[in-house]
mmCIF file of C-alpha atoms in Angstrom:
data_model
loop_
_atom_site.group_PDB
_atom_site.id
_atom_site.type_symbol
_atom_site.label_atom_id
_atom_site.label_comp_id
_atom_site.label_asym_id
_atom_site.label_seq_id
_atom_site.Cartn_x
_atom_site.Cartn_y
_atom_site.Cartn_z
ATOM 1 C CA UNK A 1 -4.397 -28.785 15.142
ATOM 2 C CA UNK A 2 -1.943 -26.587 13.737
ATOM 3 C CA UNK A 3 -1.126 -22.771 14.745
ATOM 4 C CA UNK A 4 0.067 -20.150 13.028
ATOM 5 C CA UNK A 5 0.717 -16.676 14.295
ATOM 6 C CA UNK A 6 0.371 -13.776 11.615
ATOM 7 C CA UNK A 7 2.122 -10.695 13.085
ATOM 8 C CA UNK A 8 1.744 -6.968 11.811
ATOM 9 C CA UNK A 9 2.118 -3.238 12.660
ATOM 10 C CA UNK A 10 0.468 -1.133 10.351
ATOM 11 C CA UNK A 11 -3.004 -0.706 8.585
ATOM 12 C CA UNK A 12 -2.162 -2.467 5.107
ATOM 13 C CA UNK A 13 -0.548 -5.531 6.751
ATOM 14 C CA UNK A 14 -3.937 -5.532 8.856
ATOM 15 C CA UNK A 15 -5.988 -6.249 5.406
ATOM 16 C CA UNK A 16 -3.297 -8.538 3.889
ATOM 17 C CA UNK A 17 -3.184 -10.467 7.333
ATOM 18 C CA UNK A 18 -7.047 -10.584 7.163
ATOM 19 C CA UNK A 19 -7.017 -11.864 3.746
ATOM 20 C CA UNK A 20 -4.349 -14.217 4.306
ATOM 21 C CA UNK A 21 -6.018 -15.554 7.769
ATOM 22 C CA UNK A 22 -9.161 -16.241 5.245
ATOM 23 C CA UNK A 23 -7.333 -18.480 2.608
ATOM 24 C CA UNK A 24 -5.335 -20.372 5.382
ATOM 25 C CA UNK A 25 -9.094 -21.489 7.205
ATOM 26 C CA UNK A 26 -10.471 -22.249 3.953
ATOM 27 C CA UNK A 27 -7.833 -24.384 2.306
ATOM 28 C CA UNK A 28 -7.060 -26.001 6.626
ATOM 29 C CA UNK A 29 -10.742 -25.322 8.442
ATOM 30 C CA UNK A 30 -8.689 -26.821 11.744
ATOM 31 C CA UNK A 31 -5.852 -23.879 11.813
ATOM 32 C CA UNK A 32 -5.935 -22.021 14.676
ATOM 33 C CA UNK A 33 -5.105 -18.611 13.328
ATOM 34 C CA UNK A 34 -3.326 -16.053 15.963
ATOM 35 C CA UNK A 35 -2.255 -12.665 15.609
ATOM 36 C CA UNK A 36 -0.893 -9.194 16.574
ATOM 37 C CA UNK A 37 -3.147 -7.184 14.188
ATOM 38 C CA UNK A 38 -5.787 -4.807 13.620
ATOM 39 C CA UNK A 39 -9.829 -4.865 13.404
ATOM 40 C CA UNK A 40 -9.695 -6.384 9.690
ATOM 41 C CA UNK A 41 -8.055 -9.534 11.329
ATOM 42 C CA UNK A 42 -10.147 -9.553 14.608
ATOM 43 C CA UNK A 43 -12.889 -9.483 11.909
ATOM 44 C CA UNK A 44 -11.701 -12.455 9.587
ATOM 45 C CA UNK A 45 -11.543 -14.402 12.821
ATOM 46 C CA UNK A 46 -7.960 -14.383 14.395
ATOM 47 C CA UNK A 47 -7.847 -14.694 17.943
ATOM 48 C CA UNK A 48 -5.899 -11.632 18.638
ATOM 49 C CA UNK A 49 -2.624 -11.595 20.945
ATOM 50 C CA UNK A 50 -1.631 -7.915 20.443
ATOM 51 C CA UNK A 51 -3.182 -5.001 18.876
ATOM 52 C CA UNK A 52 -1.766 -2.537 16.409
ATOM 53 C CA UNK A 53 -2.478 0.555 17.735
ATOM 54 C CA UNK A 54 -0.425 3.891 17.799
ATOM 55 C CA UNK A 55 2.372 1.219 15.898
ATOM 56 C CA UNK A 56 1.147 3.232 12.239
ATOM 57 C CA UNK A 57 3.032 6.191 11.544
ATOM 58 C CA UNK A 58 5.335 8.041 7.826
ATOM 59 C CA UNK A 59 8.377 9.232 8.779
ATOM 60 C CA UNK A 60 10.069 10.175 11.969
ATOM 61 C CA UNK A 61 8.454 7.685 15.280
ATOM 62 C CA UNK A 62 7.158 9.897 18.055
ATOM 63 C CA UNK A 63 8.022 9.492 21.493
ATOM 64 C CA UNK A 64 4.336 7.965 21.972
ATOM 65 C CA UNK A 65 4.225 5.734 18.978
ATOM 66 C CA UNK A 66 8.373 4.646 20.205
ATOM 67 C CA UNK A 67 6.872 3.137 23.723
ATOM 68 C CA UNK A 68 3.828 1.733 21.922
ATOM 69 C CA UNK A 69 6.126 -0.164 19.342
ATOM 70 C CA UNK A 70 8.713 -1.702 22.315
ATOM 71 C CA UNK A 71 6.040 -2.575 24.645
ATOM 72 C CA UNK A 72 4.775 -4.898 21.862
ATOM 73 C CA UNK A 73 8.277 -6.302 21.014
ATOM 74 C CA UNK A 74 8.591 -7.304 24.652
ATOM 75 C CA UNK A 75 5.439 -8.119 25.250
ATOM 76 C CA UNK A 76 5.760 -10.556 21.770
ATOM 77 C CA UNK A 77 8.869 -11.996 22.739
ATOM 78 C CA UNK A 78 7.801 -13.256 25.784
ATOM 79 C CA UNK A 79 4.623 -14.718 24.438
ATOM 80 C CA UNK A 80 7.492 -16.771 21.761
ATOM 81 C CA UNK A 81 9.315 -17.881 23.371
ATOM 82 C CA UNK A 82 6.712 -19.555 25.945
ATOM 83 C CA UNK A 83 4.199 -20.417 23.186
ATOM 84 C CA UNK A 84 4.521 -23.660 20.775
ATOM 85 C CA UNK A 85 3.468 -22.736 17.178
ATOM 86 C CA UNK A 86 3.684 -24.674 13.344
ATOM 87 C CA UNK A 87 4.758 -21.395 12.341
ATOM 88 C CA UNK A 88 5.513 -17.366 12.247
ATOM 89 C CA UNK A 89 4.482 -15.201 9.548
ATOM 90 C CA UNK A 90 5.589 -11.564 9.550
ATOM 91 C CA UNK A 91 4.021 -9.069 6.994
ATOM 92 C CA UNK A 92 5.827 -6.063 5.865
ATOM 93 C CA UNK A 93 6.535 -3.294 8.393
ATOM 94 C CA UNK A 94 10.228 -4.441 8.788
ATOM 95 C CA UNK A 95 11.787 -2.386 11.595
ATOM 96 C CA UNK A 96 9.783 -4.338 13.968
ATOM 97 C CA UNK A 97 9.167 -7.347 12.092
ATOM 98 C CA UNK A 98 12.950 -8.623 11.159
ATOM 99 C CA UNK A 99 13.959 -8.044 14.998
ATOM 100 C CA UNK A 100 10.933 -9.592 15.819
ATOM 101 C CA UNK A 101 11.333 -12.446 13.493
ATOM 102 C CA UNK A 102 15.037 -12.928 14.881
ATOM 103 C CA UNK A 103 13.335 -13.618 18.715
ATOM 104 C CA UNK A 104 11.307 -16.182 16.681
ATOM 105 C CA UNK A 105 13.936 -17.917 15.323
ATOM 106 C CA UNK A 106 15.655 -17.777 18.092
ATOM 107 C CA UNK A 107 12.686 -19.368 20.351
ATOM 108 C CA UNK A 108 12.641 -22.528 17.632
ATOM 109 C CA UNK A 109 9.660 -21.006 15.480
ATOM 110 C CA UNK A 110 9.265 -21.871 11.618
ATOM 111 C CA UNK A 111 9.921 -18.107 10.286
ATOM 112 C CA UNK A 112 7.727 -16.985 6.640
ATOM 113 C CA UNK A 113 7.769 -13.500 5.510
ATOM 114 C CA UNK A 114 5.025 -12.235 2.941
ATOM 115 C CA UNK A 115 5.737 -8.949 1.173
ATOM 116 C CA UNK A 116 8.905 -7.933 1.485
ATOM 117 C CA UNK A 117 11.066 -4.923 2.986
ATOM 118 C CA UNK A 118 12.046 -2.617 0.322
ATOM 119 C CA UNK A 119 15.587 -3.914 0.425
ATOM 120 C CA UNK A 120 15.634 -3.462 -3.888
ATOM 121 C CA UNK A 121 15.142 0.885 -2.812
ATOM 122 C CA UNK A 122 17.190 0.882 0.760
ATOM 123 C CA UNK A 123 19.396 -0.998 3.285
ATOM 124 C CA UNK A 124 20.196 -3.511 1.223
ATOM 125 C CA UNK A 125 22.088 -5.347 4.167
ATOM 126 C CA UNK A 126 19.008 -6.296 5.310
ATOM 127 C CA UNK A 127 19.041 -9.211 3.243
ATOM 128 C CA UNK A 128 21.697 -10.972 5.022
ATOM 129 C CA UNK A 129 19.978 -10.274 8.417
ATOM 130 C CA UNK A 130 16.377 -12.134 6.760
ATOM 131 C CA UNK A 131 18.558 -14.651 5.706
ATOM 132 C CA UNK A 132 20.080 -15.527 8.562
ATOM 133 C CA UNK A 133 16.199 -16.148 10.222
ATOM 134 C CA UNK A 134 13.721 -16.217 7.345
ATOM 135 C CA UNK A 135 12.766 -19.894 6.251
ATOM 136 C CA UNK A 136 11.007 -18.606 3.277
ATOM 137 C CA UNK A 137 10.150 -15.161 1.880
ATOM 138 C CA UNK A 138 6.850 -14.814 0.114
ATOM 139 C CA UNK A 139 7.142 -11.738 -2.235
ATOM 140 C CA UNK A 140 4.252 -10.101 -4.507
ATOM 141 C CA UNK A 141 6.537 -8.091 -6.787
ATOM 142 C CA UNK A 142 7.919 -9.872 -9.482
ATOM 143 C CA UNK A 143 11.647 -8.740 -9.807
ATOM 144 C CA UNK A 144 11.883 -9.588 -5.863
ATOM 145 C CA UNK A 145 11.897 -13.099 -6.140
ATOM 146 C CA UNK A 146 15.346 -13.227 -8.280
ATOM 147 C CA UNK A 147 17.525 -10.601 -5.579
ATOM 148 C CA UNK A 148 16.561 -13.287 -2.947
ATOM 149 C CA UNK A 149 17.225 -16.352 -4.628
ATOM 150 C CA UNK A 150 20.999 -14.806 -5.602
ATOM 151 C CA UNK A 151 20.980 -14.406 -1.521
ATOM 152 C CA UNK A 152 20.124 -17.930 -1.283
ATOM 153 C CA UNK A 153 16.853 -17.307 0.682
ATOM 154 C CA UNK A 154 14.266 -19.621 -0.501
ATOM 155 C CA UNK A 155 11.419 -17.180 -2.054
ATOM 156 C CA UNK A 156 8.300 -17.841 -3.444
ATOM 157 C CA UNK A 157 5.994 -15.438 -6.113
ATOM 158 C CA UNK A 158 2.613 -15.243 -5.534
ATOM 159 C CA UNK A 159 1.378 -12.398 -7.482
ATOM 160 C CA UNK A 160 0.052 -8.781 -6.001
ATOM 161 C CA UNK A 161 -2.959 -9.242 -3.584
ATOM 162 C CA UNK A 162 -4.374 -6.148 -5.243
ATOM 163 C CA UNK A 163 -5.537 -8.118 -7.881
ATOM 164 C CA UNK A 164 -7.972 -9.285 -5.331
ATOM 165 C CA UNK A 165 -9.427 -6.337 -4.436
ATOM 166 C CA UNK A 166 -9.748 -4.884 -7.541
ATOM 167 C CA UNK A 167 -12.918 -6.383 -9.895
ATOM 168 C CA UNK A 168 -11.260 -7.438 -13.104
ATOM 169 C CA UNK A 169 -13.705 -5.020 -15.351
ATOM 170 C CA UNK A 170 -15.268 -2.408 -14.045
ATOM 171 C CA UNK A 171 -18.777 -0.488 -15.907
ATOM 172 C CA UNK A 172 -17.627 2.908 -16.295
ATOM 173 C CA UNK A 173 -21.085 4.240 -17.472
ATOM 174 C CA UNK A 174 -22.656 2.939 -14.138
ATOM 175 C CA UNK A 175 -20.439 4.520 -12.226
ATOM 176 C CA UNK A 176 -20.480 7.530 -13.501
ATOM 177 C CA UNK A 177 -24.113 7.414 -13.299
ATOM 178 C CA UNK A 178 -23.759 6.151 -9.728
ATOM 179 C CA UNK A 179 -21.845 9.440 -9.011
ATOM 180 C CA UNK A 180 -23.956 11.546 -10.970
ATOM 181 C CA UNK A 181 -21.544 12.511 -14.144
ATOM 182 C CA UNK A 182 -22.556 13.502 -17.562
ATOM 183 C CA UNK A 183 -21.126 10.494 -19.532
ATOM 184 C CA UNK A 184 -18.946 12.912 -21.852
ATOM 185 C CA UNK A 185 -17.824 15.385 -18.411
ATOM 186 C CA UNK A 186 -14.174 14.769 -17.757
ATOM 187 C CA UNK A 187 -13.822 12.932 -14.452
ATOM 188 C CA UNK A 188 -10.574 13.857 -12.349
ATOM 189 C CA UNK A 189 -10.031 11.579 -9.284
ATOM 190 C CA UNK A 190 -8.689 13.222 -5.572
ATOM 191 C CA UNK A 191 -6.985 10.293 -3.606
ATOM 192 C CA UNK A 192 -5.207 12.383 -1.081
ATOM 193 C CA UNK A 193 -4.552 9.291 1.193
ATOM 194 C CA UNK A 194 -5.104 7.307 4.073
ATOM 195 C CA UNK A 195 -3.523 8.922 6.684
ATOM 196 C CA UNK A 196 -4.491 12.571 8.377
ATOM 197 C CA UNK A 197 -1.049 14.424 7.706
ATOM 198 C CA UNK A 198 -1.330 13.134 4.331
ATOM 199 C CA UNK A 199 -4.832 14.353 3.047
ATOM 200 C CA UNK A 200 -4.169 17.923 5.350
ATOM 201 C CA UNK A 201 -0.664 18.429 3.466
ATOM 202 C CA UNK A 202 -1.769 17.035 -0.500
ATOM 203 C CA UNK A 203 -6.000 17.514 -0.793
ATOM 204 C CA UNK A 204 -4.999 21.527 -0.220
ATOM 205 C CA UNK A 205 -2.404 21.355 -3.382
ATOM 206 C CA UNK A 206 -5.186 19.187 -5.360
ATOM 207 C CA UNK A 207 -8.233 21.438 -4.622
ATOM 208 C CA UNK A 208 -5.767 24.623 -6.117
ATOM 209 C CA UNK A 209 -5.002 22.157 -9.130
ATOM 210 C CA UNK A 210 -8.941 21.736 -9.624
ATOM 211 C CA UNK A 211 -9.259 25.280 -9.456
ATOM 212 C CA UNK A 212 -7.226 26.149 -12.327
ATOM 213 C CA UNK A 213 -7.821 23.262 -14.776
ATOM 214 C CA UNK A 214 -11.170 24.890 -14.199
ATOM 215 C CA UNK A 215 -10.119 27.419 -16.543
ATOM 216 C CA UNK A 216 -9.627 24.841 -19.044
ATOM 217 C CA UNK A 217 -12.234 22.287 -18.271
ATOM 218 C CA UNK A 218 -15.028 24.215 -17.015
ATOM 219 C CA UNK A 219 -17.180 21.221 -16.384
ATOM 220 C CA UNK A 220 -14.937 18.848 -15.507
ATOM 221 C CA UNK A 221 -16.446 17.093 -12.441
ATOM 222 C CA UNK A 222 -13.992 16.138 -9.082
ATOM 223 C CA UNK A 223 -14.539 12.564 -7.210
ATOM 224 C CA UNK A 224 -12.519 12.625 -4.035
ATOM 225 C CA UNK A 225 -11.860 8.944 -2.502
ATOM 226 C CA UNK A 226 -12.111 9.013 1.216
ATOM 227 C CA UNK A 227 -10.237 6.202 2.943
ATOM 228 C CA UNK A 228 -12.135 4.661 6.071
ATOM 229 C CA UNK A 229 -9.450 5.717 8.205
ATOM 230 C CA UNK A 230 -9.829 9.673 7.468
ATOM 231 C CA UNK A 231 -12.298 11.493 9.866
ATOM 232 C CA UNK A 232 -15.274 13.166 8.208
ATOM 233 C CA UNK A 233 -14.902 16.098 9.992
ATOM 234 C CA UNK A 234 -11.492 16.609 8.132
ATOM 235 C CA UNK A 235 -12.147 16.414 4.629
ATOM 236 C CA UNK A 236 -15.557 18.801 5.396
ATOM 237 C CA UNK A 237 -12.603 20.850 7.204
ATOM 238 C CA UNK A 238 -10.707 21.418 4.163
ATOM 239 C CA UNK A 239 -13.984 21.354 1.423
ATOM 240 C CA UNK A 240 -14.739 24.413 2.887
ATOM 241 C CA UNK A 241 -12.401 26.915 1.097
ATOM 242 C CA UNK A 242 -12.901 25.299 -1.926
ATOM 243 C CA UNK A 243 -13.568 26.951 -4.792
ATOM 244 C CA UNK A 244 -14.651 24.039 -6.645
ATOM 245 C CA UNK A 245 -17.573 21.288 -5.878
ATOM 246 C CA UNK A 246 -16.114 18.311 -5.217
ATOM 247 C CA UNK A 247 -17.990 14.661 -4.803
ATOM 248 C CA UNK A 248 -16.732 12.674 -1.506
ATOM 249 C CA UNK A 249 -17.110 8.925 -1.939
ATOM 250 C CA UNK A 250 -16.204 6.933 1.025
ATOM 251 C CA UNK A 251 -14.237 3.588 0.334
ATOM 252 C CA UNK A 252 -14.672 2.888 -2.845
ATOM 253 C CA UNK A 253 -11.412 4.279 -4.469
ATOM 254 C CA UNK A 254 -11.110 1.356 -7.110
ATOM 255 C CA UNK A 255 -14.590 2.624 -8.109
ATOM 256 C CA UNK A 256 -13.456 6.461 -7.987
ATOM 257 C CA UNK A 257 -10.687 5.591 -10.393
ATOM 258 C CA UNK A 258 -12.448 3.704 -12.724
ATOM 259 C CA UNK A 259 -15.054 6.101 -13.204
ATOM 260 C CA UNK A 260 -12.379 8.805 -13.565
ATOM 261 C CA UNK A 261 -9.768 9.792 -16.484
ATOM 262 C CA UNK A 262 -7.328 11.115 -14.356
ATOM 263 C CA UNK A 263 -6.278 10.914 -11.073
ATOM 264 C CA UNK A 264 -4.487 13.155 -8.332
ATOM 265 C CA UNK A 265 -2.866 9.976 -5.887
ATOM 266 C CA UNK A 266 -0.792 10.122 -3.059
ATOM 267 C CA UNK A 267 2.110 7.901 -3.258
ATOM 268 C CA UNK A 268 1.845 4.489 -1.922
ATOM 269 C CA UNK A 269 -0.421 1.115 -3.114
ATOM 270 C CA UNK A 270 -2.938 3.616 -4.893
ATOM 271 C CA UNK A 271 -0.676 3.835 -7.443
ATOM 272 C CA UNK A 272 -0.156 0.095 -8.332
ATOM 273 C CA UNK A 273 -4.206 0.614 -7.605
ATOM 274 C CA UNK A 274 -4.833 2.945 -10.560
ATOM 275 C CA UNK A 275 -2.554 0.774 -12.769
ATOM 276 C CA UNK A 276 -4.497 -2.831 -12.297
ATOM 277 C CA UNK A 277 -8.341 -0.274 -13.080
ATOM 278 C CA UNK A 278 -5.749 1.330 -15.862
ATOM 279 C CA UNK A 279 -5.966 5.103 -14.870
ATOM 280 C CA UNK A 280 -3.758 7.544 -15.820
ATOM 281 C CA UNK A 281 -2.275 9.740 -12.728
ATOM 282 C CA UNK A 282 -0.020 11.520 -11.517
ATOM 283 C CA UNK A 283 1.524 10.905 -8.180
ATOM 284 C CA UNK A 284 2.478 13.765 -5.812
ATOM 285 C CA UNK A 285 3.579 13.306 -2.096
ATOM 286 C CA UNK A 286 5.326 15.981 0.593
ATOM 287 C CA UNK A 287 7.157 15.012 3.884
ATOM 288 C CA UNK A 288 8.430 16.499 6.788
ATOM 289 C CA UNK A 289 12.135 18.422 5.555
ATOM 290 C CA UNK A 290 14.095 15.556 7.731
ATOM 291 C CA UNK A 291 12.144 12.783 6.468
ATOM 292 C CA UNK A 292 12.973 14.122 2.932
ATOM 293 C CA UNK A 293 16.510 14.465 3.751
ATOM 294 C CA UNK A 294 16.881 10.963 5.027
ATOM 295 C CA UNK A 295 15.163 9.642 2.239
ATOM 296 C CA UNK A 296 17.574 11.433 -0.544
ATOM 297 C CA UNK A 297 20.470 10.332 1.375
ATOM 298 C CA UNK A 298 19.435 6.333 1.668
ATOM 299 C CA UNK A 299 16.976 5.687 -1.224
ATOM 300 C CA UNK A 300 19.036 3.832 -4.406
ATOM 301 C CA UNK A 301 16.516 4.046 -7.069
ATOM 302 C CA UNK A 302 14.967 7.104 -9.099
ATOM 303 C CA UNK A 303 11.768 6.977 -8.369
ATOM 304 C CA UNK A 304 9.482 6.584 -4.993
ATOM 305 C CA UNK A 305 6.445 5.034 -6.833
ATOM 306 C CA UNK A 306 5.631 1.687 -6.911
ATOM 307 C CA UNK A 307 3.790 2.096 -10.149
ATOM 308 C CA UNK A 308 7.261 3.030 -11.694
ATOM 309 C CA UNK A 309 9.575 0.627 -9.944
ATOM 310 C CA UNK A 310 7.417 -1.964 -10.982
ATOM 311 C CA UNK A 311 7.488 -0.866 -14.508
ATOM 312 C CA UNK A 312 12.008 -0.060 -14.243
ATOM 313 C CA UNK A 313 10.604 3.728 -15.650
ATOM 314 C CA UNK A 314 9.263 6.902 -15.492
ATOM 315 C CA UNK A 315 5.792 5.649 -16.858
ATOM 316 C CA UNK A 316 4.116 8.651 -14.365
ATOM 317 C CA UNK A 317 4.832 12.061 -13.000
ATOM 318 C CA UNK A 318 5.808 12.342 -9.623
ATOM 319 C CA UNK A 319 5.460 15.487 -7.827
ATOM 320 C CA UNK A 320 7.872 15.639 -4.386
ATOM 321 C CA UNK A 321 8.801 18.093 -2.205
ATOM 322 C CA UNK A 322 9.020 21.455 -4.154
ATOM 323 C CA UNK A 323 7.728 20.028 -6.792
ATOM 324 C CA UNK A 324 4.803 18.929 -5.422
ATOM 325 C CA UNK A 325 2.557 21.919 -5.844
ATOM 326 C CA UNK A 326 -1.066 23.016 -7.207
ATOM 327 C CA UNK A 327 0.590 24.580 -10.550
ATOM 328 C CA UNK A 328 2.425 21.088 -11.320
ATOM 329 C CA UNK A 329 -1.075 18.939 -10.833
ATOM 330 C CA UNK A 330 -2.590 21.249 -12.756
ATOM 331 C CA UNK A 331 -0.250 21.292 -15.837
ATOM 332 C CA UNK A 332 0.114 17.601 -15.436
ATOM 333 C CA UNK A 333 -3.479 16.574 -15.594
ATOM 334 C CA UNK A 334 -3.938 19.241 -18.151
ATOM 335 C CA UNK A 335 -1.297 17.684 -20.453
ATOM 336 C CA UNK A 336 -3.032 14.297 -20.052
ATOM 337 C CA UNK A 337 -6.422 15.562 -20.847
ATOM 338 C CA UNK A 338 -5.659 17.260 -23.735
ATOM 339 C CA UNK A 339 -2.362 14.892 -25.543
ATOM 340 C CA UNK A 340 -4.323 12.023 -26.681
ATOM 341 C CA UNK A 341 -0.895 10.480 -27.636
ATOM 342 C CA UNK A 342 0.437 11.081 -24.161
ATOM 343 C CA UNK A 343 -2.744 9.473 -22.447
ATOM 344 C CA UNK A 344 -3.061 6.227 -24.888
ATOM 345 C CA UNK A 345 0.806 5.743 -24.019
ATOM 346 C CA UNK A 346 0.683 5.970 -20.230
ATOM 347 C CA UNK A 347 -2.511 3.844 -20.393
ATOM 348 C CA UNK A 348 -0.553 0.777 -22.562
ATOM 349 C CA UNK A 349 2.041 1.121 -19.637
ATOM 350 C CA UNK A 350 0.064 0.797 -17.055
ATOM 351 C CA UNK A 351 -1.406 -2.682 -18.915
ATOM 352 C CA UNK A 352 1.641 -3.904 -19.058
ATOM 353 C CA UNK A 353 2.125 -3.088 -15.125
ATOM 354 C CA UNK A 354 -0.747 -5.435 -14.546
ATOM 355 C CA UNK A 355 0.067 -8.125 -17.100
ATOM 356 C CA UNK A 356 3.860 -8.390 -14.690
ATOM 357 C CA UNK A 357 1.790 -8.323 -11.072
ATOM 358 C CA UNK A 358 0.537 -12.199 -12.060
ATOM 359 C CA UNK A 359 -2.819 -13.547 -11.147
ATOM 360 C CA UNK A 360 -5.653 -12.963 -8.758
ATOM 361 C CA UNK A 361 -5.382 -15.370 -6.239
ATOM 362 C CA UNK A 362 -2.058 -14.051 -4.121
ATOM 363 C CA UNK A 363 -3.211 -14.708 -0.550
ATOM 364 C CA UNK A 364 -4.661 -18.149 -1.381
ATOM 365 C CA UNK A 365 -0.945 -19.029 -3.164
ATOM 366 C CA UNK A 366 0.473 -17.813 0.131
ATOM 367 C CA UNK A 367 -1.569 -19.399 2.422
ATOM 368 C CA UNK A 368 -0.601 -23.184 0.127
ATOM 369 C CA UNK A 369 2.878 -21.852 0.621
ATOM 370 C CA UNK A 370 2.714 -21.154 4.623
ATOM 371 C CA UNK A 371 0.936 -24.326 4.805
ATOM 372 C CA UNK A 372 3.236 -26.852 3.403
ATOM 373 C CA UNK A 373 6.622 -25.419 4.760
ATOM 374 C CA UNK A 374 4.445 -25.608 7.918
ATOM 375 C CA UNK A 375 4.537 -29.075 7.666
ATOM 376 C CA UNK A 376 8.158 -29.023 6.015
#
């Protein structure tokens, strides 16, 4: 029976891990499935080795989050280099995984990474390190695939496992009646993010951006899109000094933004989100000063979005730092609600986002992939 060990640190690569454990049982029902992971992979069945927990953190690592992070690495390495296995597969969250995946290699394991470190935006040398231990990358942006294959890393496309999650149509008169708009109301979307410092930093700037495009829109309905990882208590925290009523769904943001005509998003996979439903946005984030300042100083592209890096343009707004305030929403969404021109264009864009993220299907092309260099 063969065994593969799918390792993570941080809430997304828990769902693509989950998603990926899936397709690898159904296309091999006798893999044994192992992981260091979250509840989404205890819950698709993978006997778990390690949890996740504290590892998930923007920005600079506390002191807590530091220990959390190298007990796990030792704790991992051990378990490698003791353990036989058909194959490693790291997901994402690269400051742990690429040392991690260099113990691997090290120990004998078959190494496979599936989505990629940002090495197109920063550290670029990183791409001598993964190929140095990295049997094959598995990458689910579609200009990644050429930078390693010019680094002579054997890479494989798969497509963006969004297009999984996301329905390929979605009724937009349902939903609004599911949420209880007028079908002619303008609908603006709140998706503030996933994490707590996130939603208390942007959902204040979005609720003063609702406020005034009241002026404009005075019945203009608000949808905020709670991610399961945000406390209630929170979001009713914040709600209550605002001016404005605002309708809290609780996951379902792919519905939120296909019911709405604008959205509000926090950067991060919402954005490539709103582009597969085809949603106009804007995309706003704020960090800590230092974060910011490390960021300027090693980021090599324009833009933070993935929405734009995808699409090599400025095809949204985004609002950083400074610039991220309630006066710039506002005047953004405004200009979007009322420039019919400017909405139709950002819309085509966004299609043509899609059309270059391939087909549904990316964790079962990955799982084919991780199962015949498994055998390989």
């Amino acid at each position: 029976m063969a065994r593969i060990l799918i390792v993570t640190g941080e809430a997304s690569g828990d769902l693509h891990g989950a998603s990926l454990a899936r397709a690898l049982r159904a296309l091999r029902p006798d893999i044994e499935v192992l992981g260091m992971g979250g509840s989404h992979m205890q819950a698709a069945g993978v006997r778990m080795v390690r949890g996740i927990e504290r590892h998930d953190v923007v920005g600079l690592i506390g002191l807590g989050q530091l220990l959390a992070v190298l007990r796990s690495y030792v704790a991992l390495s051990r378990w490698l280099r003791k353990t036989q296995l058909d194959g490693v597969v790291f997901i994402d969250y690269p400051g742990f995984n690429l040392r991690m995946a260099r113990v691997a290699a090290r120990a004998g394991h078959r190494v496979l990474y599936y989505i990629s470190p940002q090495i197109w935006a920063w550290r670029p040398g990183r791409i001598r390190q993964i190929a140095r231990v990295v049997h094959r990358m598995i990458v689910i942006l579609p200009f990644e695939a050429e930078l390693y294959e010019k680094a002579g890393v054997p890479c494989s496309f798969v497509g963006h496992p969004l297009l999984d999650a996301v329905a390929p149509t979605y009724d937009r008169d349902e939903l609004r009646k599911r949420y209880q708009v007028d079908g002619a109301t303008p609908v603006v979307g709140l998706l503030p993010g996933s994490r707590a410092s996130e939603v208390r930093t942007l959902l204040p700037l979005m609720l003063g951006a609702a406020a005034q495009l009241r002026a404009v829109f005075p019945d203009a309905r608000y949808l905020l899109a709670q991610a399961a990882s945000v406390d209630d208590d929170l979001i009713a925290d914040l709600l209550k000094e605002a001016s404005i009523d605002v309708h809290v769904v609780k996951e379902q943001s792919s519905e939120v933004l296909a019911a709405c005509d604008v959205a509000w998003i926090a950067s991060g996979t919402a954005t490539l989100q709103s582009a597969v439903i085809g949603t106009p946005m804007i995309l706003t984030y704020r960090a800590s000063w230092l974060t910011a300042a490390i960021a300027r100083a090693v980021i090599r592209i324009p833009w933070i979005g993935l929405v734009n890096i995808v699409a090599g343009r400025t095809l949204v707004p985004e609002l950083l730092q400074e610039n991220a305030t309630a006066e710039r929403l506002y005047e953004e969404a405004r200009r979007l609600l009322t420039d019919r021109q400017a909405y139709e264009t950002m819309r085509a864009g966004l299609q043509a986002v899609r059309a270059s993220l391939g087909e549904s299907g990316a964790s079962r092309r990955a799982a084919e992939v991780i199962i015949a260099e498994c055998r390989a």
